[in-house]
C-alpha positions as a Markdown table, in Angstrom:
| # | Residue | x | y | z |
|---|---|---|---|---|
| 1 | Unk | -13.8 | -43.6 | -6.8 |
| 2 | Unk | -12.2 | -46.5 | -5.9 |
| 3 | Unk | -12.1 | -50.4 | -8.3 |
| 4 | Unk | -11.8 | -53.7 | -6.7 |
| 5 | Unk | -10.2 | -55.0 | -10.1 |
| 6 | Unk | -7.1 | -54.6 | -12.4 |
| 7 | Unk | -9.0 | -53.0 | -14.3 |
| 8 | Unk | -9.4 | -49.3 | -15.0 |
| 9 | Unk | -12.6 | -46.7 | -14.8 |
| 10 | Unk | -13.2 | -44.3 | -17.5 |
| 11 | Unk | -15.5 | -41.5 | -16.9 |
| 12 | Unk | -16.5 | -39.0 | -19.3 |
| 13 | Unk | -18.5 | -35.6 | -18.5 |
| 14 | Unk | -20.5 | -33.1 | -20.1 |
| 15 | Unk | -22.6 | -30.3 | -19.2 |
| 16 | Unk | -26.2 | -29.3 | -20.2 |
| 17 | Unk | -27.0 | -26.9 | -22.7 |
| 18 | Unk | -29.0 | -24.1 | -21.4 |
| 19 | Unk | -31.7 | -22.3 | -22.6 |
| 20 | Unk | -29.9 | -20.0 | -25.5 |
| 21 | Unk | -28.3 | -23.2 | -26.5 |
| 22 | Unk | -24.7 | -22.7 | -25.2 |
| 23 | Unk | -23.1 | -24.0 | -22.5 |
| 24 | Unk | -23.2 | -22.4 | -19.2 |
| 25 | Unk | -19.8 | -23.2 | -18.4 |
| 26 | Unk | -16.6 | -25.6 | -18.2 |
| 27 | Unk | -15.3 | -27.8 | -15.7 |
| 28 | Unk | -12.0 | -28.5 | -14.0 |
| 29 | Unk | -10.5 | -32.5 | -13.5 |
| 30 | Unk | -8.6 | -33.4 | -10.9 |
| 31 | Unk | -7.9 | -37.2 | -10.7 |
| 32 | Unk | -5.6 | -39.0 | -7.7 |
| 33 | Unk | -5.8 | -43.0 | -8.6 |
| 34 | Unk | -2.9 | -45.4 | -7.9 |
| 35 | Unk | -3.5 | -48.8 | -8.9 |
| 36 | Unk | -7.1 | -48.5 | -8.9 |
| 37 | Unk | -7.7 | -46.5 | -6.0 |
| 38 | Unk | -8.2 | -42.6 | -5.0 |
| 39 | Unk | -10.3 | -40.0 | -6.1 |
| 40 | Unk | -11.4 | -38.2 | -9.0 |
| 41 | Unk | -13.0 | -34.8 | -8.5 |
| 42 | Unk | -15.0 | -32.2 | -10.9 |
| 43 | Unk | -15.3 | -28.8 | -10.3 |
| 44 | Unk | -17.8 | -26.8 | -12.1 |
| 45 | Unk | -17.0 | -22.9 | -12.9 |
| 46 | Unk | -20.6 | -21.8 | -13.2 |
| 47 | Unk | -24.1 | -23.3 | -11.7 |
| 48 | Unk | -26.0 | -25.9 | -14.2 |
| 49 | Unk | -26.8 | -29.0 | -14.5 |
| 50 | Unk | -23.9 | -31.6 | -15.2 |
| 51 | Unk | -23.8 | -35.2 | -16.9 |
| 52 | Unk | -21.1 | -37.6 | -15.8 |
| 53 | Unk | -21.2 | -41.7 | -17.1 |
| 54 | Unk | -19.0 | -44.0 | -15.6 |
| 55 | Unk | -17.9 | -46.7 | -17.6 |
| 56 | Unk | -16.1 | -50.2 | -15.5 |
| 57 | Unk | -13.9 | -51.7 | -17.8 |
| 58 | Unk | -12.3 | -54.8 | -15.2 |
| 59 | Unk | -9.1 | -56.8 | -17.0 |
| 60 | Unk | -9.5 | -60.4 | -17.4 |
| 61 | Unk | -12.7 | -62.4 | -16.5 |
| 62 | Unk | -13.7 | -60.4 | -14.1 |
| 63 | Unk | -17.0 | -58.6 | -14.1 |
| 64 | Unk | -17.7 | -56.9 | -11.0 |
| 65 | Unk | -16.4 | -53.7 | -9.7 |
| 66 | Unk | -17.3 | -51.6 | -7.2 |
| 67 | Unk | -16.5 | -47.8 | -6.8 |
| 68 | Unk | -18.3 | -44.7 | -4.5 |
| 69 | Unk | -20.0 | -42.1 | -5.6 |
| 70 | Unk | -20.0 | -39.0 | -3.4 |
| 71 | Unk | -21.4 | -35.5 | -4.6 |
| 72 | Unk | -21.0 | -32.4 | -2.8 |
| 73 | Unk | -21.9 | -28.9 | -3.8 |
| 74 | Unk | -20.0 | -26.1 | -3.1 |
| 75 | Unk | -21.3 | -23.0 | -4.0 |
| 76 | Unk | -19.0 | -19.8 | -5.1 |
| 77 | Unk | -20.5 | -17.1 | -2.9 |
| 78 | Unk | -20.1 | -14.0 | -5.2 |
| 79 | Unk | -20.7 | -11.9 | -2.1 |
| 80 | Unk | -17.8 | -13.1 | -0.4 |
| 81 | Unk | -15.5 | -12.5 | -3.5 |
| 82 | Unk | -17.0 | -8.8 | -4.0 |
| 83 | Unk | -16.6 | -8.4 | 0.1 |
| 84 | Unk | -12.8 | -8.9 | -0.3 |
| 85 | Unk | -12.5 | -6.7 | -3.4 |
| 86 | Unk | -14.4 | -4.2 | -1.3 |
| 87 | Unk | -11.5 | -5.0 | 1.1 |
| 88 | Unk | -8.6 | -4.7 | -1.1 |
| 89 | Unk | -9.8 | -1.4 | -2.3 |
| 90 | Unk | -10.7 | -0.7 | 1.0 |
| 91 | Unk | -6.5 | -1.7 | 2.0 |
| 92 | Unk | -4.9 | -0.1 | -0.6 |
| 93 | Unk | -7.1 | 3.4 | 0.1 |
| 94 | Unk | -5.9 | 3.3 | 3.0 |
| 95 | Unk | -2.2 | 2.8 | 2.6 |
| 96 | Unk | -2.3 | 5.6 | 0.0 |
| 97 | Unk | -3.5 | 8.0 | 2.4 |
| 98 | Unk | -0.8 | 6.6 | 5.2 |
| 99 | Unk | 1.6 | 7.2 | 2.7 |
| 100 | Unk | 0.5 | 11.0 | 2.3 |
| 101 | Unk | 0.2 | 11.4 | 5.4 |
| 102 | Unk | 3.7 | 10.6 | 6.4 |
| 103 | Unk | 5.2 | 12.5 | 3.0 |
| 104 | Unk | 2.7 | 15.2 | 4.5 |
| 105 | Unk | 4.2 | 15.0 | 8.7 |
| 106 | Unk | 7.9 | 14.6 | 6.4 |
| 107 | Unk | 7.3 | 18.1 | 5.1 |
| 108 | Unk | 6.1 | 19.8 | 8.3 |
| 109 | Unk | 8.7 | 18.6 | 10.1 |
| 110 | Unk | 11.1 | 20.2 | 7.3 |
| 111 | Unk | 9.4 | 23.3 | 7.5 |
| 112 | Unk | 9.4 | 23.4 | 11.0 |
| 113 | Unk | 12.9 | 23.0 | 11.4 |
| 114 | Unk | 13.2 | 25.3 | 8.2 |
| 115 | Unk | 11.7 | 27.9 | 10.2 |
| 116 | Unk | 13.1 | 27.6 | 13.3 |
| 117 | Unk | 16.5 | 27.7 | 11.6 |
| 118 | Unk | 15.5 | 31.2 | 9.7 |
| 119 | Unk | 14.3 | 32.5 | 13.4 |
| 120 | Unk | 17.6 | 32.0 | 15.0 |
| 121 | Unk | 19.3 | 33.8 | 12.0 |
| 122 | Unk | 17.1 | 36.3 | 11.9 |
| 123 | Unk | 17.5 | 36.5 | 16.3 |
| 124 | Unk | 21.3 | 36.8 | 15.6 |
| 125 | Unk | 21.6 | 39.5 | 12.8 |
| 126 | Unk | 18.8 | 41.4 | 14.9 |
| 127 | Unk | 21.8 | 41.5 | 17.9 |
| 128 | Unk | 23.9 | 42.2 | 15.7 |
| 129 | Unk | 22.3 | 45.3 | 14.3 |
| 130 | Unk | 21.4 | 46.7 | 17.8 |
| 131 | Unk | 25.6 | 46.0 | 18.6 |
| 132 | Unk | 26.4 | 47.7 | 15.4 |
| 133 | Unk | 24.1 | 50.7 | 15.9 |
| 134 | Unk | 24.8 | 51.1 | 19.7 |
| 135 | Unk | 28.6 | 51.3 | 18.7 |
| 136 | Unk | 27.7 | 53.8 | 16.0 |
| 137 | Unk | 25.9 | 55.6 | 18.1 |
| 138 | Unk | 29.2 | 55.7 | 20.5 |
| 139 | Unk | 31.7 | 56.3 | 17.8 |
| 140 | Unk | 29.7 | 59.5 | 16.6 |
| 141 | Unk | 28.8 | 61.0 | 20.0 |
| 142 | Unk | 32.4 | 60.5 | 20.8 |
| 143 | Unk | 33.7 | 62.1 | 17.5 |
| 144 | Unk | 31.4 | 64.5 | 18.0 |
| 145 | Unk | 32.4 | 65.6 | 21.3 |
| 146 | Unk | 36.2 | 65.3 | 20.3 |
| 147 | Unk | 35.7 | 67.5 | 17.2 |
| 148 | Unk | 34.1 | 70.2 | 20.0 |
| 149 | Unk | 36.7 | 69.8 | 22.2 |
| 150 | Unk | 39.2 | 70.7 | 19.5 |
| 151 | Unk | 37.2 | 73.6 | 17.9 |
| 152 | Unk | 36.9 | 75.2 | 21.3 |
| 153 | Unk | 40.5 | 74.6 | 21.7 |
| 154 | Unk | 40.9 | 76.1 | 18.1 |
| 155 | Unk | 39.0 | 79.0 | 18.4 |
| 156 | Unk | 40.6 | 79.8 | 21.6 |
| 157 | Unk | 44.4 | 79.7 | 20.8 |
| 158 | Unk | 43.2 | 81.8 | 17.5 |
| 159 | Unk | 41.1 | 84.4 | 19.8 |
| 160 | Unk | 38.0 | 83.9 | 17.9 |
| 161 | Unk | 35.6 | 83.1 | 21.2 |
């Protein structure tokens, strides 16, 4: 919207009333004029039909004007919005499972090395064991073997055998 005078414009909107006799929805203003010049714009929330008047009110003597009407429509595609919820959901589903999945490869690995920690324990103390019953096994058979030695001796010097 643009003036040739000093004067000012002065618009005033309203929308139709539907068929149930409310409105069908509410618009938002948006006005960029410096000394007469810029733009004014009206977006509309829902579809409908709108009413604007435009009202030239030049300072002075003046009684021409001249401004530039230019309507566009832009339609909100509800598909679009529900495609990018569906994409959100879509996002966050699949950082949730990452997450799990990680917390899930966390624990295996802690298992894992859980595991293979107990093994080598369990390795050790099984050498041990065999050590400590080959040694056993020595210390007996030898005792044994000394204890015959000096009963034979015994019976011997007491003229038993």
């Amino acid at each position: 919207v643009s003036t040739q005078s000093t004067g000012y414009l002065t618009i005033t909107s309203s929308q139709s009333i539907d068929s149930s006799g409310g409105s069908t929805g509410t618009l938002r203003h948006e006005q960029h004029l410096k000394n007469g010049f810029g733009k004014v714009n009206f977006f509309a929330a829902d579809y409908g039909q709108y009413e604007w008047c435009f009202e030239m009110q030049p300072a002075g003597n003046t009684n021409t004007g001249k401004f530039h009407v230019d309507v566009t429509r832009e339609y909100q595609d509800d598909d679009k919005e529900l495609i990018e919820e569906t994409r959100d959901a879509i996002i966050t589903s699949i950082s949730r499972a990452m997450r799990r999945a990680k917390h899930i490869k966390m624990e295996q690995r802690h298992y894992k090395l859980r595991e293979h920690n107990f093994r080598e324990i369990s390795y050790l103390t099984s050498a041990r064991v065999i050590w400590y019953g080959a040694i056993t096994a020595l210390t007996v058979i030898s005792t044994g073997c000394f204890m015959m030695m000096n009963l034979r001796s015994f019976f011997i010097a007491k003229k038993i055998v």
